[in-house]
GROMACS .gro file of C-alpha atoms in nm:
model
  207
    1MET     CA    1  11.850  -0.529  11.806
    2GLU     CA    2  11.627  -0.291  12.004
    3THR     CA    3  11.408  -0.584  12.110
    4THR     CA    4  11.718  -0.775  12.224
    5LEU     CA    5  11.842  -0.477  12.425
    6GLN     CA    6  11.516  -0.468  12.620
    7LYS     CA    7  11.620  -0.795  12.784
    8TYR     CA    8  11.953  -0.660  12.908
    9LEU     CA    9  11.909  -0.288  12.981
   10PRO     CA   10  11.695  -0.065  13.205
   11GLU     CA   11  11.380   0.022  13.010
   12LEU     CA   12  11.455   0.392  12.956
   13ALA     CA   13  11.814   0.319  12.850
   14VAL     CA   14  11.715   0.098  12.555
   15ALA     CA   15  11.632   0.368  12.299
   16PRO     CA   16  11.936   0.593  12.363
   17CYS     CA   17  12.170   0.290  12.364
   18PHE     CA   18  12.020   0.173  12.036
   19GLU     CA   19  12.087   0.519  11.890
   20LEU     CA   20  12.450   0.505  12.006
   21ILE     CA   21  12.490   0.163  11.844
   22LYS     CA   22  12.341   0.285  11.513
   23THR     CA   23  12.524   0.618  11.511
   24HIS     CA   24  12.866   0.461  11.563
   25GLY     CA   25  12.816   0.150  11.350
   26VAL     CA   26  12.859  -0.096  11.634
   27HIS     CA   27  12.828  -0.469  11.577
   28LEU     CA   28  12.716  -0.581  11.924
   29LYS     CA   29  12.764  -0.940  12.035
   30ILE     CA   30  12.616  -1.057  12.366
   31VAL     CA   31  12.830  -1.349  12.477
   32ASN     CA   32  12.859  -1.610  12.748
   33HIS     CA   33  13.009  -1.518  13.085
   34ARG     CA   34  13.383  -1.446  13.089
   35VAL     CA   35  13.560  -1.435  13.424
   36THR     CA   36  13.832  -1.192  13.321
   37ARG     CA   37  13.622  -0.921  13.155
   38HIS     CA   38  13.270  -0.777  13.134
   39GLY     CA   39  13.308  -0.658  12.774
   40ASP     CA   40  13.553  -0.551  12.506
   41TYR     CA   41  13.586  -0.343  12.191
   42ARG     CA   42  13.789  -0.419  11.881
   43ARG     CA   43  13.810  -0.286  11.529
   44LEU     CA   44  13.791  -0.580  11.291
   45PRO     CA   45  14.016  -0.616  10.982
   46ASN     CA   46  13.718  -0.524  10.762
   47GLY     CA   47  13.679  -0.193  10.947
   48LEU     CA   48  13.370  -0.289  11.146
   49HIS     CA   49  13.350  -0.200  11.514
   50GLN     CA   50  13.272  -0.504  11.730
   51ILE     CA   51  13.170  -0.479  12.093
   52THR     CA   52  13.105  -0.782  12.311
   53VAL     CA   53  12.925  -0.771  12.646
   54ASN     CA   54  12.864  -1.059  12.885
   55ALA     CA   55  12.504  -1.180  12.890
   56SER     CA   56  12.538  -1.264  13.261
   57LEU     CA   57  12.562  -0.900  13.373
   58ASN     CA   58  12.270  -0.737  13.553
   59LYS     CA   59  12.105  -0.455  13.357
   60TYR     CA   60  12.287  -0.172  13.536
   61ARG     CA   61  12.633  -0.323  13.493
   62PHE     CA   62  12.542  -0.415  13.133
   63LEU     CA   63  12.459  -0.050  13.062
   64ILE     CA   64  12.781   0.080  13.215
   65THR     CA   65  12.985  -0.185  13.030
   66LEU     CA   66  12.820  -0.116  12.694
   67VAL     CA   67  12.877   0.260  12.720
   68HIS     CA   68  13.234   0.195  12.847
   69GLU     CA   69  13.312   0.003  12.527
   70ILE     CA   70  13.138   0.252  12.298
   71ALA     CA   71  13.350   0.520  12.464
   72HIS     CA   72  13.662   0.333  12.346
   73LEU     CA   73  13.534   0.343  11.988
   74VAL     CA   74  13.439   0.713  12.003
   75ALA     CA   75  13.764   0.816  12.174
   76PHE     CA   76  13.979   0.633  11.919
   77GLU     CA   77  13.781   0.782  11.631
   78SER     CA   78  13.798   1.132  11.782
   79TYR     CA   79  14.158   1.141  11.907
   80GLY     CA   80  14.337   0.872  11.710
   81ARG     CA   81  14.459   0.522  11.783
   82ARG     CA   82  14.768   0.629  11.974
   83ILE     CA   83  14.582   0.746  12.284
   84LYS     CA   84  14.598   0.535  12.600
   85PRO     CA   85  14.301   0.293  12.617
   86HIS     CA   86  14.188   0.433  12.953
   87GLY     CA   87  14.357   0.770  12.942
   88THR     CA   88  14.221   1.123  12.967
   89GLU     CA   89  14.051   1.118  12.626
   90TRP     CA   90  13.865   0.797  12.701
   91LYS     CA   91  13.760   0.919  13.047
   92ARG     CA   92  13.625   1.244  12.904
   93THR     CA   93  13.435   1.055  12.634
   94PHE     CA   94  13.295   0.800  12.881
   95GLN     CA   95  13.175   1.077  13.113
   96HIS     CA   96  13.008   1.260  12.824
   97LEU     CA   97  12.829   0.946  12.699
   98MET     CA   98  12.711   0.844  13.047
   99VAL     CA   99  12.565   1.180  13.155
  100PRO     CA  100  12.221   1.120  12.992
  101PHE     CA  101  12.186   0.792  13.184
  102ILE     CA  102  12.278   0.913  13.534
  103ARG     CA  103  11.924   0.992  13.645
  104PRO     CA  104  11.659   0.826  13.865
  105GLU     CA  105  11.455   0.707  13.566
  106VAL     CA  106  11.744   0.474  13.473
  107PHE     CA  107  11.930   0.386  13.795
  108PRO     CA  108  11.784   0.312  14.141
  109SER     CA  109  11.815   0.605  14.381
  110LYS     CA  110  12.058   0.420  14.610
  111LEU     CA  111  12.294   0.361  14.316
  112LEU     CA  112  12.290   0.715  14.179
  113PRO     CA  113  12.529   0.884  14.425
  114ILE     CA  114  12.778   0.596  14.395
  115ILE     CA  115  12.765   0.611  14.015
  116ALA     CA  116  12.794   0.990  14.015
  117ASN     CA  117  13.102   0.966  14.234
  118HIS     CA  118  13.256   0.697  14.009
  119PHE     CA  119  13.217   0.914  13.700
  120LYS     CA  120  13.410   1.202  13.850
  121ASN     CA  121  13.713   0.994  13.748
  122PRO     CA  122  13.601   0.666  13.585
  123LYS     CA  123  13.823   0.361  13.629
  124ALA     CA  124  13.944   0.120  13.364
  125SER     CA  125  13.684  -0.126  13.496
  126SER     CA  126  13.384  -0.085  13.723
  127SER     CA  127  13.524  -0.382  13.916
  128THR     CA  128  13.826  -0.179  14.029
  129ASP     CA  129  13.595   0.064  14.206
  130ALA     CA  130  13.515  -0.157  14.505
  131ARG     CA  131  13.224   0.054  14.631
  132LEU     CA  132  13.053   0.062  14.291
  133SER     CA  133  13.121  -0.304  14.220
  134ILE     CA  134  12.966  -0.418  14.548
  135ALA     CA  135  12.666  -0.186  14.500
  136LEU     CA  136  12.605  -0.324  14.150
  137LYS     CA  137  12.645  -0.682  14.272
  138ALA     CA  138  12.337  -0.636  14.492
  139PHE     CA  139  12.124  -0.634  14.175
  140ASP     CA  140  12.251  -0.967  14.040
  141GLU     CA  141  11.974  -1.221  13.997
  142GLU     CA  142  12.185  -1.518  14.106
  143GLU     CA  143  12.260  -1.553  14.474
  144ARG     CA  144  12.622  -1.479  14.554
  145ARG     CA  145  12.804  -1.800  14.646
  146ASN     CA  146  13.157  -1.668  14.691
  147SER     CA  147  13.308  -1.421  14.935
  148TYR     CA  148  13.478  -1.087  14.887
  149VAL     CA  149  13.841  -1.075  14.996
  150PHE     CA  150  13.768  -0.794  15.242
  151GLU     CA  151  13.516  -1.016  15.421
  152LEU     CA  152  13.765  -1.294  15.495
  153PRO     CA  153  13.961  -1.313  15.823
  154THR     CA  154  14.332  -1.238  15.801
  155GLY     CA  155  14.522  -1.564  15.758
  156SER     CA  156  14.235  -1.748  15.592
  157ILE     CA  157  14.287  -1.957  15.279
  158PHE     CA  158  14.090  -1.891  14.961
  159ARG     CA  159  14.070  -2.031  14.609
  160LEU     CA  160  14.040  -1.847  14.276
  161TYR     CA  161  13.821  -1.961  13.987
  162ASN     CA  162  14.129  -2.126  13.830
  163GLY     CA  163  14.207  -2.333  14.141
  164ARG     CA  164  14.504  -2.130  14.273
  165LEU     CA  165  14.518  -2.108  14.654
  166PHE     CA  166  14.613  -1.798  14.853
  167LYS     CA  167  14.651  -1.692  15.215
  168LYS     CA  168  14.506  -1.352  15.301
  169GLY     CA  169  14.745  -1.101  15.456
  170ASN     CA  170  14.720  -0.741  15.569
  171LYS     CA  171  14.566  -0.448  15.386
  172LYS     CA  172  14.812  -0.213  15.214
  173VAL     CA  173  14.644   0.120  15.134
  174LYS     CA  174  14.349  -0.006  14.923
  175ARG     CA  175  14.443  -0.367  14.845
  176TYR     CA  176  14.526  -0.683  15.039
  177GLU     CA  177  14.860  -0.861  15.033
  178CYS     CA  178  14.801  -1.232  14.975
  179VAL     CA  179  15.053  -1.513  14.939
  180GLU     CA  180  15.009  -1.788  14.679
  181LEU     CA  181  15.055  -2.115  14.865
  182SER     CA  182  15.220  -2.308  14.583
  183THR     CA  183  15.486  -2.047  14.499
  184GLY     CA  184  15.517  -1.821  14.804
  185ARG     CA  185  15.478  -1.518  14.575
  186LEU     CA  186  15.300  -1.208  14.702
  187TYR     CA  187  15.000  -1.066  14.514
  188LEU     CA  188  14.775  -0.765  14.573
  189PHE     CA  189  14.398  -0.822  14.565
  190GLN     CA  190  14.119  -0.570  14.531
  191PRO     CA  191  13.890  -0.582  14.838
  192ASN     CA  192  13.592  -0.674  14.617
  193ALA     CA  193  13.767  -0.967  14.444
  194GLU     CA  194  13.531  -1.266  14.460
  195VAL     CA  195  13.692  -1.583  14.589
  196GLU     CA  196  13.599  -1.918  14.741
  197LEU     CA  197  13.676  -1.950  15.111
  198VAL     CA  198  13.861  -2.277  15.179
  199ARG     CA  199  13.952  -2.232  15.545
  200ASP     CA  200  13.877  -1.933  15.765
  201THR     CA  201  14.152  -1.992  16.019
  202PRO     CA  202  14.527  -2.002  15.955
  203ILE     CA  203  14.723  -2.325  15.980
  204GLU     CA  204  14.878  -2.351  16.324
  205PRO     CA  205  15.240  -2.470  16.321
  206PRO     CA  206  15.308  -2.791  16.515
  207PHE     CA  207  15.473  -2.757  16.858
   0.00000   0.00000   0.00000
C-alpha cells in the first residue's frame, strides 16, 4: 500500500497517510474517475471501513480527499453515527488530521495560504470552495478543456457532462442563476463549476 500511495501523494505525505490508514483499519480503493465525487467513505456490513478516492486527482487534491474521508471515519467512531456528515464534529476532526500536512514540505508555497484559509472552516467538498478548487486545478496534469461558469459571458449557453443545456444568468451572492433550456427551471451554479461552452452570445429574438 505504501508503494501505491507514492504514486498519488506528495512524497512527505506518504508515510503519515499510511499510518492513518493502518491505525484506523481503512480498506482504501483507488478507483476510476467519477464526475459527481472525489471520494467517499462507507462502513461495510462486515464492519470494515472502505474509502474510495479517484485515481484521476492530482496529488494535492488526492491528499485532501483522502484525509477528508478518514475524518468521516474518525468522527463517526469518536462521536457516534448520529452526527451530521459534515457537521461540527467532522470539521473539528478534519482540521486536526490536516494540521500535520499544512506545511511547505507538502504543499507548494502558493497553495499554503489558500489551504490554511479553507481549513478555518472546511467545506463539505473542496470543490465548493471556488478559490481552493481553482488553485488545485492548476496542478492537474491534463490540460483543462472546459470552462468555469464564472468565465462565461452572461447569456451564453453551456452544456454539462450529462448533455443538459443551460443559459448563464446573473450572479446571486456567490453563485450564478442559470436556466435549463429544456425545462425553463432555474438552477444555481458554483462559479468554479466546469462546463462546456456551446455558444458565447445569447440568442437574439427575431424582429
